[in-house]
GROMACS .gro file of C-alpha atoms in nm:
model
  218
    1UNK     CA    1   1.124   0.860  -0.502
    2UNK     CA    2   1.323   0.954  -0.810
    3UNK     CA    3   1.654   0.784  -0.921
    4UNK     CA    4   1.870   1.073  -0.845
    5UNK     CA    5   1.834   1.014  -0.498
    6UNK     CA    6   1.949   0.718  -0.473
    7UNK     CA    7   2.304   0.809  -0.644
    8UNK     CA    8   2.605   0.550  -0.502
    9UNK     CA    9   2.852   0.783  -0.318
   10UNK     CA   10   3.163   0.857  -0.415
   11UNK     CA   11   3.197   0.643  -0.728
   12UNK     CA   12   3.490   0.631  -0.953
   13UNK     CA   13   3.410   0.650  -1.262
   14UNK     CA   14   3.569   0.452  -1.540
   15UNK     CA   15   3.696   0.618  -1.876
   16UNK     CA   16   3.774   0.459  -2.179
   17UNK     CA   17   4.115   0.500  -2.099
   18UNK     CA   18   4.159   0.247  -1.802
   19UNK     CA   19   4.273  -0.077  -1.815
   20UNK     CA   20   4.081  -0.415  -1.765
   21UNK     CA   21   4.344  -0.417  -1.459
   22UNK     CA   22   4.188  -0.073  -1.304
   23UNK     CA   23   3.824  -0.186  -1.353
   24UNK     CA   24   3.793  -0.488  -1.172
   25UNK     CA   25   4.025  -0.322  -0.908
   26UNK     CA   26   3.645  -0.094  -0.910
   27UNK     CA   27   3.445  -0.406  -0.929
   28UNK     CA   28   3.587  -0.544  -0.644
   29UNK     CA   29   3.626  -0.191  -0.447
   30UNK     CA   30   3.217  -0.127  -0.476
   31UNK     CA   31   3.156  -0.518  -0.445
   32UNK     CA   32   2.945  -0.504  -0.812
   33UNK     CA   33   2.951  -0.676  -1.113
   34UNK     CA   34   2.909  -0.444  -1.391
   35UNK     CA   35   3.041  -0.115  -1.482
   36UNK     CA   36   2.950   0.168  -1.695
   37UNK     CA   37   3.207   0.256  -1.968
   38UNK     CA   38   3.223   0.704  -1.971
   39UNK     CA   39   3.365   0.928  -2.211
   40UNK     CA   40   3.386   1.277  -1.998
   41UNK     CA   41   3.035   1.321  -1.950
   42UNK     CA   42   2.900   1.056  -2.176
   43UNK     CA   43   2.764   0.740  -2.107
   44UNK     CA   44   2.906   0.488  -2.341
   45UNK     CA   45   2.790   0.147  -2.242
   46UNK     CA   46   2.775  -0.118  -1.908
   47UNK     CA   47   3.025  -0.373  -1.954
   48UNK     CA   48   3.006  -0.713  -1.717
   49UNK     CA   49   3.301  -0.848  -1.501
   50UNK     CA   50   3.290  -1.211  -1.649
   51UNK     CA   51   3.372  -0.995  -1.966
   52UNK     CA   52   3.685  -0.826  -1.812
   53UNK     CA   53   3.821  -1.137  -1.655
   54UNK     CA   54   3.830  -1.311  -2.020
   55UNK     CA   55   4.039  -0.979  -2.184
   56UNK     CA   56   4.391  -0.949  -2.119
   57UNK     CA   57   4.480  -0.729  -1.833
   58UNK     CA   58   4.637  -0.403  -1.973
   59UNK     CA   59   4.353  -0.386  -2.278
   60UNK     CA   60   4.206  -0.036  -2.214
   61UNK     CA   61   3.825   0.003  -2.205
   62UNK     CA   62   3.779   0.159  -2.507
   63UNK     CA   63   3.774  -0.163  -2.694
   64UNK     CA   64   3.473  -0.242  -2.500
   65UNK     CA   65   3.244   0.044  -2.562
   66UNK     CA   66   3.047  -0.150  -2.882
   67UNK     CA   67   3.017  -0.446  -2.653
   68UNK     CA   68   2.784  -0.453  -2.344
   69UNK     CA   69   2.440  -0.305  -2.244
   70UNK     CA   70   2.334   0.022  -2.298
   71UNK     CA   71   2.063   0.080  -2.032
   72UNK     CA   72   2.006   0.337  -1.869
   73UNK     CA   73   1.753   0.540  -1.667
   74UNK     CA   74   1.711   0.895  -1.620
   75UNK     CA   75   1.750   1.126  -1.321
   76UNK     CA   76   1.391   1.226  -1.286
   77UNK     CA   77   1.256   0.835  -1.373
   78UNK     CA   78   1.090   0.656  -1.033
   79UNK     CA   79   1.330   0.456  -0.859
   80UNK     CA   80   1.146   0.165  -0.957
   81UNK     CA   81   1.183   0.196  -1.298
   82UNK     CA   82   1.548   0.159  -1.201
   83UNK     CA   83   1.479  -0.151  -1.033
   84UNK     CA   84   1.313  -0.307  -1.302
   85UNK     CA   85   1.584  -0.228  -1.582
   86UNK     CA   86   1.806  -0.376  -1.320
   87UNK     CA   87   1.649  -0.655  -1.278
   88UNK     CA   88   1.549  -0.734  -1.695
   89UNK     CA   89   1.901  -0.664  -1.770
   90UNK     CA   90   2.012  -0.883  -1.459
   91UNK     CA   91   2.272  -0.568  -1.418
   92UNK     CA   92   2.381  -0.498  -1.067
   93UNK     CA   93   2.422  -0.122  -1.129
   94UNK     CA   94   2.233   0.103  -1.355
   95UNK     CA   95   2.374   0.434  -1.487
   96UNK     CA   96   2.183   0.724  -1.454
   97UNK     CA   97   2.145   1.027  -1.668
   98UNK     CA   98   2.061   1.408  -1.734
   99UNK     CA   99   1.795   1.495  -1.965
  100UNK     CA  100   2.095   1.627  -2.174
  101UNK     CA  101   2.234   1.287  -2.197
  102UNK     CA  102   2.535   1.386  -1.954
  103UNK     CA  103   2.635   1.072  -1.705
  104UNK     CA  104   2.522   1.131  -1.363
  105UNK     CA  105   2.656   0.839  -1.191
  106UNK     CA  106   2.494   0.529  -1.100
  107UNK     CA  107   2.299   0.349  -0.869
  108UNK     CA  108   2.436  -0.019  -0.732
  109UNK     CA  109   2.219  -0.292  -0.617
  110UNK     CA  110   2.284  -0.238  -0.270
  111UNK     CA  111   2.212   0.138  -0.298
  112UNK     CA  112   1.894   0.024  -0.433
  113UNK     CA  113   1.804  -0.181  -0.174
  114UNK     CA  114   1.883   0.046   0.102
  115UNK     CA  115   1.646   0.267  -0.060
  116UNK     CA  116   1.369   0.158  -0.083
  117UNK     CA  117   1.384  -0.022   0.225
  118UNK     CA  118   1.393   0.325   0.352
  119UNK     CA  119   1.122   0.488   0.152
  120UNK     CA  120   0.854   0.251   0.209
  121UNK     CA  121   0.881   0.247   0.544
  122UNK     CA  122   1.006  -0.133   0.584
  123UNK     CA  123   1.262  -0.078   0.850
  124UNK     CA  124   1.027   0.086   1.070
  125UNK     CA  125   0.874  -0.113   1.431
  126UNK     CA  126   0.537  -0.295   1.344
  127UNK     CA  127   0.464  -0.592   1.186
  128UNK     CA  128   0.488  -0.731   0.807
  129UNK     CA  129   0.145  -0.894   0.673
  130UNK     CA  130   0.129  -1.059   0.346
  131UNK     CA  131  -0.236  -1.157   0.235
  132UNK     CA  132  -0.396  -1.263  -0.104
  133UNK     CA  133  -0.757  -1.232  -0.217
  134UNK     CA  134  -0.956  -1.272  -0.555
  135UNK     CA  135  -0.878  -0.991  -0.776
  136UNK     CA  136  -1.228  -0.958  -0.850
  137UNK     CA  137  -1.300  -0.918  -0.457
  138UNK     CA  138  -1.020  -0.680  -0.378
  139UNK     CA  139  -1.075  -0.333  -0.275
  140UNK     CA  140  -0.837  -0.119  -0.139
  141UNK     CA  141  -1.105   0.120   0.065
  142UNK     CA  142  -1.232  -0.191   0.213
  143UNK     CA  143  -0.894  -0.334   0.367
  144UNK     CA  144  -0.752   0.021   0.467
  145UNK     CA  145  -1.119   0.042   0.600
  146UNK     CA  146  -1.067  -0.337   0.849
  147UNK     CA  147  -0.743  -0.209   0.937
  148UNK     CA  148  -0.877   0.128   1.094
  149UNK     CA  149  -1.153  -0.032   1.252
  150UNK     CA  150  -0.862  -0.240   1.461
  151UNK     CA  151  -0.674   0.089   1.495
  152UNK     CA  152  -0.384  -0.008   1.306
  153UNK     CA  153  -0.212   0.221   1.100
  154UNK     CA  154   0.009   0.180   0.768
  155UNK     CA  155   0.370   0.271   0.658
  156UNK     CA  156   0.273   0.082   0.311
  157UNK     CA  157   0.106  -0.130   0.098
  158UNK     CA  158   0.291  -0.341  -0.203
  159UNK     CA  159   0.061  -0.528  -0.479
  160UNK     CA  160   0.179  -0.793  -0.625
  161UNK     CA  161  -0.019  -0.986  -0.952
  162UNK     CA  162   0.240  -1.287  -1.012
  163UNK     CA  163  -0.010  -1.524  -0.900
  164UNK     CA  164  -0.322  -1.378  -1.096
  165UNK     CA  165  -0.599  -1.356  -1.046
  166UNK     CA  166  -0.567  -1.390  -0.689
  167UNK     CA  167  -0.392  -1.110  -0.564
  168UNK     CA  168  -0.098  -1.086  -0.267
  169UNK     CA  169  -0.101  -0.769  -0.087
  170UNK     CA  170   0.186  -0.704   0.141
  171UNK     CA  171   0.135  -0.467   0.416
  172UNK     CA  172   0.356  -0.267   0.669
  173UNK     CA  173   0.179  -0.151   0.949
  174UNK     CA  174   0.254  -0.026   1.306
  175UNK     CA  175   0.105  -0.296   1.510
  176UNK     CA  176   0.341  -0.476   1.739
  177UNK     CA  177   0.080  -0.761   1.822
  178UNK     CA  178  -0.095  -0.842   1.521
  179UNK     CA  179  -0.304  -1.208   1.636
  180UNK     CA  180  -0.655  -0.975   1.662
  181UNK     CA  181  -0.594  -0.839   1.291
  182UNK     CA  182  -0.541  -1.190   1.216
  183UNK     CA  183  -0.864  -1.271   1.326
  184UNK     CA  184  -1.022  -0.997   1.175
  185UNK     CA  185  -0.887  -1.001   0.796
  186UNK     CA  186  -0.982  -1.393   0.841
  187UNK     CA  187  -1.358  -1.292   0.879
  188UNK     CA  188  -1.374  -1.073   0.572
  189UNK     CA  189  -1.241  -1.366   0.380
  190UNK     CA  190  -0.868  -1.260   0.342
  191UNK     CA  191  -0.608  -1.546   0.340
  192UNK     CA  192  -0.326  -1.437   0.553
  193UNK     CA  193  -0.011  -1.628   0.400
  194UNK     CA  194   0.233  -1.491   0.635
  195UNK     CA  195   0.287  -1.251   0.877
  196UNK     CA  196   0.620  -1.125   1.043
  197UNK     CA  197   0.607  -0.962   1.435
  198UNK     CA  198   0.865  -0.700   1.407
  199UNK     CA  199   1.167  -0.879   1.555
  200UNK     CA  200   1.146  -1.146   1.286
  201UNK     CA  201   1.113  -0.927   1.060
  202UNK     CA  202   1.377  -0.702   1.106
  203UNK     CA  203   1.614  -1.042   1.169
  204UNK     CA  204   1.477  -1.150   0.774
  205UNK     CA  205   1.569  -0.822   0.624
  206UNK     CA  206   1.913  -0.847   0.807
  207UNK     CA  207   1.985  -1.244   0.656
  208UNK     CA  208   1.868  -1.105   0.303
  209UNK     CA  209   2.117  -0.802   0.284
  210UNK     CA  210   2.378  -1.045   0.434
  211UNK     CA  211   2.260  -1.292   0.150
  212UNK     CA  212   2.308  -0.989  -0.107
  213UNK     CA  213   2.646  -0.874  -0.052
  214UNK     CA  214   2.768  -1.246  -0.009
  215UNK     CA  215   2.614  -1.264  -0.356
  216UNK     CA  216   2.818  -0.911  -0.423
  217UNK     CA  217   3.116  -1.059  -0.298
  218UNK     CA  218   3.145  -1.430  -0.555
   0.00000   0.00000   0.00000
């Protein structure tokens, strides 16, 4: 799951020869908020919308290219590297590069989305299970062992330590009726915090991307 792949189609990209005009006519074209500033094939720097809006309409980007961020990520980095410079930057796009340097394109917060949505199996039928247990009690055998013995299978399994040192483990799996796993998971002493039967689920991931692009759209 490498950045590359997840390349926005068809992206225009903006030289340092457009106006402030011509970018947010991009902005608003590819509903993001930031845009990277290119010089043929070089990536210059990511410059931010509010910053646009406060420059006078026919300044050309080339007065922005020492002002900005310069992050970046490169073509063969995992796609979740992407997602985290996205998300310490608070950037809604995030260029990505060659190992020469050369500008590959980027990849928008939407694209990102989409993607790993995809690759991790989330918008497959089954059910969504989030459970926590001590991190000193956690074993990942043990839990893929409880599921088998209840004959469900998994797409995947995301770890999350934010509320260390108990530890929330979020799992996709293919079972449409999920109250005997329940049940089970309970005896070994996991706390189920939430579960979502596939309909639900699927009608959660549906609000959020709605929720996103709104966002997209302010």
């Amino acid at each position: 799951m490498l950045s590359v792949d997840a390349l926005s189609k068809n992206f225009i990209n903006v030289s340092i020869t457009n106006t402030v005009d011509e970018a947010l006519d991009i902005l608003n074209q590819f509903k993001i908020k930031h845009l990277p500033i290119v010089k043929s094939k070089a990536f210059l720097t990511i410059i931010s919308e509010e910053t646009l809006k406060a420059a006078h309409p026919g300044t050309i980007m080339k007065d922005f290219v020492n002002k900005g961020v310069k992050k970046f990520v490169r073509q063969d980095d995992h796609l979740l590297d992407a997602a985290k410079a996205m998300v310490d930057e608070e950037l809604t796009i995030i260029p990505v590069l060659e190992d020469d340097e050369s500008f590959m394109g980027i990849i928008t917060m939407e694209d990102l989305f989409t993607k790993i949505i995809s690759r991790f199996g989330l918008n497959s039928d089954g059910s969504l299970l989030v459970i926590e247990v001590p991190q000193q009690d956690f074993q990942l055998s043990e839990l893929i062992r409880i599921l088998e013995m209840e004959n469900v299978h998994l797409f995947s399994v995301l770890v999350s330590m934010e509320n260390f040192p108990n530890i929330e483990i979020t799992l996709k799996t293919d079972i449409k009726d999920i109250n005997s796993v329940l049940q089970t998971l309970e005896r070994y002493s996991y706390t189920v915090k939430a579960y979502f039967e596939n309909d639900q689920y699927i009608h959660q991931l549906k609000d959020r991307y709605e929720s996103l692009i709104s966002y997209l759209n302010v």
